[in-house]
mmCIF file of C-alpha atoms in Angstrom:
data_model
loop_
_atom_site.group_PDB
_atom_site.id
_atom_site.type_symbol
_atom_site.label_atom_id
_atom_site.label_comp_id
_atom_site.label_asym_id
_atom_site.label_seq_id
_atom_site.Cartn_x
_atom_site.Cartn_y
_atom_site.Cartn_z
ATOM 1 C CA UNK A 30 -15.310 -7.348 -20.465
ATOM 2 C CA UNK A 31 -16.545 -10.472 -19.596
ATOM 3 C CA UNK A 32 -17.128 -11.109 -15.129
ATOM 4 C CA UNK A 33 -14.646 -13.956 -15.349
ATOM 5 C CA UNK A 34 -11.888 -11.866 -17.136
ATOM 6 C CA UNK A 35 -11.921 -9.410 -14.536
ATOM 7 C CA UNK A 36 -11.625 -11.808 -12.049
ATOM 8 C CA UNK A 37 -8.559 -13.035 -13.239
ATOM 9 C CA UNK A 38 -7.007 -9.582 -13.379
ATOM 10 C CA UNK A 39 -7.800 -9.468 -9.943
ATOM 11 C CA UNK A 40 -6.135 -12.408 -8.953
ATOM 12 C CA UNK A 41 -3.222 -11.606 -11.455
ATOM 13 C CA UNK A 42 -3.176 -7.847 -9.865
ATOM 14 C CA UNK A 43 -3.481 -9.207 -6.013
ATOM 15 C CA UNK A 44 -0.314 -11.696 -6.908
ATOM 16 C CA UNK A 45 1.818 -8.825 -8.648
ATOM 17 C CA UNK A 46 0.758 -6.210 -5.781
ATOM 18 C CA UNK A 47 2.424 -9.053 -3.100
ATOM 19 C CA UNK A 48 5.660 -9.238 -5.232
ATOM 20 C CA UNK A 49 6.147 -5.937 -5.217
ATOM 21 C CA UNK A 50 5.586 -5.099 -1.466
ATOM 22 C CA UNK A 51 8.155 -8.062 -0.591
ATOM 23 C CA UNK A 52 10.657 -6.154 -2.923
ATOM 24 C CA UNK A 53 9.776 -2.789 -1.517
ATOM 25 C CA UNK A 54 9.724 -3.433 2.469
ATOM 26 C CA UNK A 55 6.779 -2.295 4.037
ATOM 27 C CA UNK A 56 8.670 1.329 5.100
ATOM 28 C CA UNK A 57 9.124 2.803 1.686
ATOM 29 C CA UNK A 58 7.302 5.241 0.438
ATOM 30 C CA UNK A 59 4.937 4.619 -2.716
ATOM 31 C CA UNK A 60 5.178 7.902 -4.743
ATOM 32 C CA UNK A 61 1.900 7.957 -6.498
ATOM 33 C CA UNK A 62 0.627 7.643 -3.324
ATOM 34 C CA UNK A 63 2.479 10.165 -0.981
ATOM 35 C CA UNK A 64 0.448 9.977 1.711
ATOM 36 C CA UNK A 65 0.914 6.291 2.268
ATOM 37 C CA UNK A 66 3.641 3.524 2.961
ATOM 38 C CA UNK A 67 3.684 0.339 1.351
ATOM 39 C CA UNK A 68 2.564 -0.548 4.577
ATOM 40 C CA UNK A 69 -0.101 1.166 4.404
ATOM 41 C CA UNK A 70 -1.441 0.793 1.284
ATOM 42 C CA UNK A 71 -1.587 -3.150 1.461
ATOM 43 C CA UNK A 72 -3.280 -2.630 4.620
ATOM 44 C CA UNK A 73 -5.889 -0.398 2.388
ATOM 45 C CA UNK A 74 -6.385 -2.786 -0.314
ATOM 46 C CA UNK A 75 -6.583 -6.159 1.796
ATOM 47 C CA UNK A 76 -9.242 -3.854 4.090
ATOM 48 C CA UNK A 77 -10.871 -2.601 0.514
ATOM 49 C CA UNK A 78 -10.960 -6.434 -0.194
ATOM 50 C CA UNK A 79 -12.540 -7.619 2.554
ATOM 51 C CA UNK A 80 -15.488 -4.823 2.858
ATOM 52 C CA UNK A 81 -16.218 -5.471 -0.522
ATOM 53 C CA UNK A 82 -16.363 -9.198 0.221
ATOM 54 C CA UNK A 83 -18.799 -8.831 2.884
ATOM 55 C CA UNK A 84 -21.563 -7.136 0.090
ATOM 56 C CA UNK A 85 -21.586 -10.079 -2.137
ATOM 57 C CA UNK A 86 -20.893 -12.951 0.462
ATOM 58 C CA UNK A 87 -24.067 -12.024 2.517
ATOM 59 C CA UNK A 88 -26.018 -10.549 -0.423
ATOM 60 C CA UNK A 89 -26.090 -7.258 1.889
ATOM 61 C CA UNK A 90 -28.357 -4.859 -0.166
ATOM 62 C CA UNK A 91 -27.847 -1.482 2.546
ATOM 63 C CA UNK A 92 -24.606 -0.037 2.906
ATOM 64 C CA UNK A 93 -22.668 -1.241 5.897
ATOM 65 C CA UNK A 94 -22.452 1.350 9.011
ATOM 66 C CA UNK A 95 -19.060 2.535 10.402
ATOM 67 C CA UNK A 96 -19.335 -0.629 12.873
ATOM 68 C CA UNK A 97 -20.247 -3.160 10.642
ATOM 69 C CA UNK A 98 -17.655 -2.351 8.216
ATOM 70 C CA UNK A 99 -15.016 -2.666 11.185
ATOM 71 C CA UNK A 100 -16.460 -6.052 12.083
ATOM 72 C CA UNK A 101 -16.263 -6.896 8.752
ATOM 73 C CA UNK A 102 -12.481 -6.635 8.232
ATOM 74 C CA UNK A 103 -10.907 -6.763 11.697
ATOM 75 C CA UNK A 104 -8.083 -5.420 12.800
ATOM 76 C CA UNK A 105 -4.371 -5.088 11.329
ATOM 77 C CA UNK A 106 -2.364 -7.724 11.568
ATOM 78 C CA UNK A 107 1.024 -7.196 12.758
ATOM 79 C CA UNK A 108 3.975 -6.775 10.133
ATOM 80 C CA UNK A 109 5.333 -10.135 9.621
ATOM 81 C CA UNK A 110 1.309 -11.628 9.491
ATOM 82 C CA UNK A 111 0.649 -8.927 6.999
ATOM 83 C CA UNK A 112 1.192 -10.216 3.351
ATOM 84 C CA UNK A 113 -0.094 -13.979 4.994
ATOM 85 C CA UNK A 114 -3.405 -11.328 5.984
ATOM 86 C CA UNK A 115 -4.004 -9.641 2.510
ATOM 87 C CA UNK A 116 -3.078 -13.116 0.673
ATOM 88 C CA UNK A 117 -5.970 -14.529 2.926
ATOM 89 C CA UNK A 118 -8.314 -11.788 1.887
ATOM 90 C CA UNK A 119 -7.646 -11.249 -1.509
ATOM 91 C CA UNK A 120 -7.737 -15.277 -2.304
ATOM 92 C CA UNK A 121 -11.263 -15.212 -0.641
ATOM 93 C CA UNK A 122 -12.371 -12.310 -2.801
ATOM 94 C CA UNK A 123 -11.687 -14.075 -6.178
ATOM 95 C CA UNK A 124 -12.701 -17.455 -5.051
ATOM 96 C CA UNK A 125 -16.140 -15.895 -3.661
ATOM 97 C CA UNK A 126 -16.602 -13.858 -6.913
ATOM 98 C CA UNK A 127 -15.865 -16.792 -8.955
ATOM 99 C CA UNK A 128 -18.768 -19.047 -7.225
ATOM 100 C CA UNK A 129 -21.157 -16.517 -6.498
ATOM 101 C CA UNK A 130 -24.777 -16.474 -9.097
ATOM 102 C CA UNK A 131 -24.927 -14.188 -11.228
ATOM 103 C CA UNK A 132 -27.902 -12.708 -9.906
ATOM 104 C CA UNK A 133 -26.391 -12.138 -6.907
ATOM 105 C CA UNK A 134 -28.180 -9.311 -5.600
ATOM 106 C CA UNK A 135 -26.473 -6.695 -3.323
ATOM 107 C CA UNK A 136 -25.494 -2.954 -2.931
ATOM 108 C CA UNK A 137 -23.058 -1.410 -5.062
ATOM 109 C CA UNK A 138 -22.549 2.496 -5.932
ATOM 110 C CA UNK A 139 -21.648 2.614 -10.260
ATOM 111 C CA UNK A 140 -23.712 1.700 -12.709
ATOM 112 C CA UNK A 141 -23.177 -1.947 -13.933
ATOM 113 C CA UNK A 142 -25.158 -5.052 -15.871
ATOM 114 C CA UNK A 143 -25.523 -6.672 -12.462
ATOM 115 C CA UNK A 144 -24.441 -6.440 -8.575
ATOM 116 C CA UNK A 145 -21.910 -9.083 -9.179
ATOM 117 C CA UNK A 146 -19.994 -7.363 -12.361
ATOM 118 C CA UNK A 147 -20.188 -3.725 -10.613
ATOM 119 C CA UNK A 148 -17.848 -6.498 -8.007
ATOM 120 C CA UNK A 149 -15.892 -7.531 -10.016
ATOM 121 C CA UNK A 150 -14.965 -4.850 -11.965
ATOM 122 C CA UNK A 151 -14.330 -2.121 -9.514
ATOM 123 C CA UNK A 152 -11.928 -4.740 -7.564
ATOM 124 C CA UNK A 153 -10.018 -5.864 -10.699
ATOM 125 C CA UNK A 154 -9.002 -1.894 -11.665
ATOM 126 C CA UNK A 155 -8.925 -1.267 -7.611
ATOM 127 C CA UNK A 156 -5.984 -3.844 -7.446
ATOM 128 C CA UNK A 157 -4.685 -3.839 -10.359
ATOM 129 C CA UNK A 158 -4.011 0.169 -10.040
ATOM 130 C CA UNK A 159 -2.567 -0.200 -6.563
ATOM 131 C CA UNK A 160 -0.309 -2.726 -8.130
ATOM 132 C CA UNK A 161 0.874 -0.319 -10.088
ATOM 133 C CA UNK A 162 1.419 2.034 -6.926
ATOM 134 C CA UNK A 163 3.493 -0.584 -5.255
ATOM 135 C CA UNK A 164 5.545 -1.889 -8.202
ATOM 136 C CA UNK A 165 6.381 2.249 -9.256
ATOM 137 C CA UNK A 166 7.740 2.172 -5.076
ATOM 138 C CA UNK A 167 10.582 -0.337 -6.355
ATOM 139 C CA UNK A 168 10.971 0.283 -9.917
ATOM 140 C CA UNK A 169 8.859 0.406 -12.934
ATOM 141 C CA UNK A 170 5.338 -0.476 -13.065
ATOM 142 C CA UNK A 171 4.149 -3.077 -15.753
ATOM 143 C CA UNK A 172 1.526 -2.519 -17.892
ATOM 144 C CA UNK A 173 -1.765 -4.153 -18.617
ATOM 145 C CA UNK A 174 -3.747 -5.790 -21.459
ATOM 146 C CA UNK A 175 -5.193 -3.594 -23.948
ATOM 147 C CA UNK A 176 -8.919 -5.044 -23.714
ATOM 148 C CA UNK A 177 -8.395 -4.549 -19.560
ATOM 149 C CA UNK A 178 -7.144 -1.153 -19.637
ATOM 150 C CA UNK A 179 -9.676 0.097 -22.273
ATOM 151 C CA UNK A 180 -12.417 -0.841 -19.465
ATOM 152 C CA UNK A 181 -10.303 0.572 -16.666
ATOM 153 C CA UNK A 182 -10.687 4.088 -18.789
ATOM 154 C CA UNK A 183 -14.329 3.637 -19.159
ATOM 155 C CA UNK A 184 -14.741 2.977 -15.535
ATOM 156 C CA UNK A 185 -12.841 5.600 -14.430
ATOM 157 C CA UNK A 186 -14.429 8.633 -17.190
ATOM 158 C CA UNK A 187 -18.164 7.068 -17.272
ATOM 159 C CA UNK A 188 -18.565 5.496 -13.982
ATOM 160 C CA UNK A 189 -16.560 8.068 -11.306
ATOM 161 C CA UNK A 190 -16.842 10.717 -13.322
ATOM 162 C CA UNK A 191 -20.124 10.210 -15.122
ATOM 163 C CA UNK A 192 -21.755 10.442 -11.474
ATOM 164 C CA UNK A 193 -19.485 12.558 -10.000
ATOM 165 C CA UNK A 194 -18.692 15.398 -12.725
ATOM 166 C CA UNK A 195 -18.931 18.550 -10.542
ATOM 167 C CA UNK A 196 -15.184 17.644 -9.321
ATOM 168 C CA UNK A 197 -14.323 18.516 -12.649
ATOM 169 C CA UNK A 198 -14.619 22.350 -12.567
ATOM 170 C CA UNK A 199 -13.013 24.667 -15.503
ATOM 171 C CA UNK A 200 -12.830 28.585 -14.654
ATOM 172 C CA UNK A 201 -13.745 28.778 -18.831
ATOM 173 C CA UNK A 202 -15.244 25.605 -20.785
ATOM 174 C CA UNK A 203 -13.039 23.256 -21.946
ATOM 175 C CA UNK A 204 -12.731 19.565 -23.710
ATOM 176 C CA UNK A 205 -10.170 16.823 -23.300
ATOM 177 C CA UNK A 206 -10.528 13.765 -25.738
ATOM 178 C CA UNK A 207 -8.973 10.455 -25.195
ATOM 179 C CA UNK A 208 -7.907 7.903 -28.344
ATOM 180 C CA UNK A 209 -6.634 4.287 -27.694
ATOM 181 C CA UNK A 210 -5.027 3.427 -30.629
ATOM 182 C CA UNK A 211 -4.636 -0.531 -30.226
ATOM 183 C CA UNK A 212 -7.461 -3.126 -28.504
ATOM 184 C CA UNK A 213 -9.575 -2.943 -31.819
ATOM 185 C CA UNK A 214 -10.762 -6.523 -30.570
ATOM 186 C CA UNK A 215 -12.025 -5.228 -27.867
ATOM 187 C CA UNK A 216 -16.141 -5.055 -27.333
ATOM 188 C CA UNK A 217 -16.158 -2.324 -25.433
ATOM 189 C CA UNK A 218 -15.135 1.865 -26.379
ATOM 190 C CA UNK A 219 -12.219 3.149 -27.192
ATOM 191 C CA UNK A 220 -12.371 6.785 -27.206
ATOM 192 C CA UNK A 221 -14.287 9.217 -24.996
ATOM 193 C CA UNK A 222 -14.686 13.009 -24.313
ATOM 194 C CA UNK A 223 -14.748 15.219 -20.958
ATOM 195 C CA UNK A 224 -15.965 18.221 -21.506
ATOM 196 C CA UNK A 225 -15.238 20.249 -18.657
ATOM 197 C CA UNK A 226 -17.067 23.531 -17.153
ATOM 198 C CA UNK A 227 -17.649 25.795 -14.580
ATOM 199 C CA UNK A 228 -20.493 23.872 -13.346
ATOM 200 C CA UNK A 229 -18.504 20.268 -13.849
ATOM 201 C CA UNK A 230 -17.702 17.694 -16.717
ATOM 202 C CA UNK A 231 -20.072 15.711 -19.062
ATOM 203 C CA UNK A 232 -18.220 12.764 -20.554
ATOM 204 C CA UNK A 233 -19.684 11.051 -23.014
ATOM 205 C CA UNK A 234 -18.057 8.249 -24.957
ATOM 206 C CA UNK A 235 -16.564 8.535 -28.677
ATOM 207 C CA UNK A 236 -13.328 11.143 -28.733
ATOM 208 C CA UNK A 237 -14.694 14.689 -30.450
ATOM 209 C CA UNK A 238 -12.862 16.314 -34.209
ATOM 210 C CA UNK A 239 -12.879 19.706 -32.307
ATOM 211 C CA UNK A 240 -11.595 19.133 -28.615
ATOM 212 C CA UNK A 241 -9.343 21.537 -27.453
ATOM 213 C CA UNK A 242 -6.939 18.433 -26.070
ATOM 214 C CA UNK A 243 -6.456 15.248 -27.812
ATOM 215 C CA UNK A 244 -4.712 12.385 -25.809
ATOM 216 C CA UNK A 245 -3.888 9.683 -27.987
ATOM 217 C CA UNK A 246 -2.002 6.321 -27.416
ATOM 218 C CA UNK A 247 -2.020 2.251 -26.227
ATOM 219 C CA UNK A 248 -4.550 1.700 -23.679
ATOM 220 C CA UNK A 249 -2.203 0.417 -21.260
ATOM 221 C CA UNK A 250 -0.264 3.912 -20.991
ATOM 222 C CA UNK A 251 -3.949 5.886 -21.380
ATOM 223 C CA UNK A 252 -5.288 3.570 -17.924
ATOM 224 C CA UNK A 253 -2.188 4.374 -15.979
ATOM 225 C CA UNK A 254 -1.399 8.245 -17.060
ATOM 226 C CA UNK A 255 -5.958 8.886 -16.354
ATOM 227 C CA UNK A 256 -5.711 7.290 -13.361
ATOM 228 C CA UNK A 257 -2.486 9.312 -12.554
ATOM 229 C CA UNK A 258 0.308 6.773 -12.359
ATOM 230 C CA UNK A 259 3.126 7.432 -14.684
ATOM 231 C CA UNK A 260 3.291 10.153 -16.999
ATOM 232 C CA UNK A 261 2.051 11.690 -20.585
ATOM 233 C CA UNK A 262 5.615 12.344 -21.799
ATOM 234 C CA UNK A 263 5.668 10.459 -24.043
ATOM 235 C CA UNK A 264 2.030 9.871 -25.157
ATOM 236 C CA UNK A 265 0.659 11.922 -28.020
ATOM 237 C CA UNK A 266 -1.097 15.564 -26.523
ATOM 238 C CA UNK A 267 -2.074 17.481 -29.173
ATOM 239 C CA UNK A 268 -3.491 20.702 -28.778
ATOM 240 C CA UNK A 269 -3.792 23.147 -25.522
ATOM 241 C CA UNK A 270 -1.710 20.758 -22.729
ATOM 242 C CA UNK A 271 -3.227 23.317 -20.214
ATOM 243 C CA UNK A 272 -6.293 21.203 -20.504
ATOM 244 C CA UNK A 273 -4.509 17.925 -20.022
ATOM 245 C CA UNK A 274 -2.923 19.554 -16.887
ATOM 246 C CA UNK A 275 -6.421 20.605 -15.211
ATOM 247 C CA UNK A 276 -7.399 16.529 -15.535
ATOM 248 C CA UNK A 277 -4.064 15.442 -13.881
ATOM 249 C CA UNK A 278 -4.606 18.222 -11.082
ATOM 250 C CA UNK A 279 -8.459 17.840 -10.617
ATOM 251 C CA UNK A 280 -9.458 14.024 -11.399
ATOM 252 C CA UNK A 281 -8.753 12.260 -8.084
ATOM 253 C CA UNK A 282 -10.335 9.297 -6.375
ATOM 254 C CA UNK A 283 -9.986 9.240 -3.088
ATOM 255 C CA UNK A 284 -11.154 6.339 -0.330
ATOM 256 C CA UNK A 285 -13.477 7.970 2.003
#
């Protein structure tokens, strides 16, 4: 995907997440994120939005200390400046993504083309899958474009898990292969394998004849059920759904 179409899921996804907090109240609880309030998790992302900010607006090339990073995004506003707070932020974000060069040099921590489309990127799927965390705390959560959640996939099995595969432990070796079935027009892959071990996963891209788990279906639904937020019910699993299970129990990004 191109820099300036992940921008504007950004923007879309920071619009949509406000919506959906107004409709929720800032008390309820967001249930693919049970250890967080609405509250809380639009304090996250506008915080998430801001420190990431800071790395591109002052081409900052070392990661920011403990300190730094709370200078950087300040405290949390009260309730009823909240939304006004995280509409601030997030506006800022897109608008300095949108201007900045595109050799924009600065610290980031996946592999990516440049500095300023590792940016991008990571804070169009960041929002856009909180979105969905906020929309699923008042009803259902919408889906995305195919081309957009075919990279969110990618992201997710090549760049989280393609540097951080020893999460991804199997008591006995075992494969899980993932098939988009629409987005043909997209550039970018549609099908990838984790092959998971004792020692940790190697995920390589292109979905393998002989896995023992094949997850097949729109790119929309693949995004949201890898990245944990609504369910494989009603997907196409065939083959051992014990190895479908591990993933949903062991792949987990957490903020730290």
């Amino acid at each position: 995907m191109e820099i300036g179409r992940h921008i504007d899921a950004l923007e879309r996804g920071g619009l949509d997440l406000v919506d959906a907090a107004e409709k929720a109240g800032f008390d309820a609880p967001v249930p693919t994120c049970p250890e967080w309030s609405v509250r809380e998790l639009v304090q996250h992302v506008g915080y998430v939005h801001r420190w990431a900010a800071t790395y591109v607006r002052d081409c900052r090339t070392a990661i920011l200390t403990d300190d730094e990073e709370a200078d950087a995004v300040g405290p949390f506003p009260a309730d009823d400046a909240l939304l006004e707070w995280f509409q601030a932020g997030h506006a800022a974000l897109v608008d300095l993504l949108r201007a900045a060069p595109a050799d924009t040099a600065c610290w980031h921590f996946l592999p990516a083309d440049t500095p300023l489309a590792f940016w991008a990127r990571r804070q169009a799927h960041e929002t856009t899958i909180h979105r969905a965390d906020l929309q699923g705390a008042v009803g259902d959560i919408a889906g995305v474009e195919a081309d957009l959640g075919l990279d969110g996939i990618d992201e997710l099995l090549m760049g989280f898990y393609g540097s951080r595969g020893r999460r991804l432990r199997s008591e006995t070796s075992c494969t899980l292969a993932v098939h988009a079935l629409d987005g043909a027009a997209s550039d970018g892959p549609r099908a990838w394998t984790v092959s998971m071990t004792p020692e940790g996963a190697v995920i390589t891209r292109g979905a393998s004849d002989t896995a023992d788990c094949t997850l097949r279906g729109a790119a929309s639904s693949l995004y949201l059920a890898l990245w944990n937020r609504r369910s494989t019910a009603d997907l196409d699993v065939s083959g051992d759904e014990s190895v479908l299970t591990l993933w949903r129990e062991r792949a987990t990004i957490r903020w730290t």
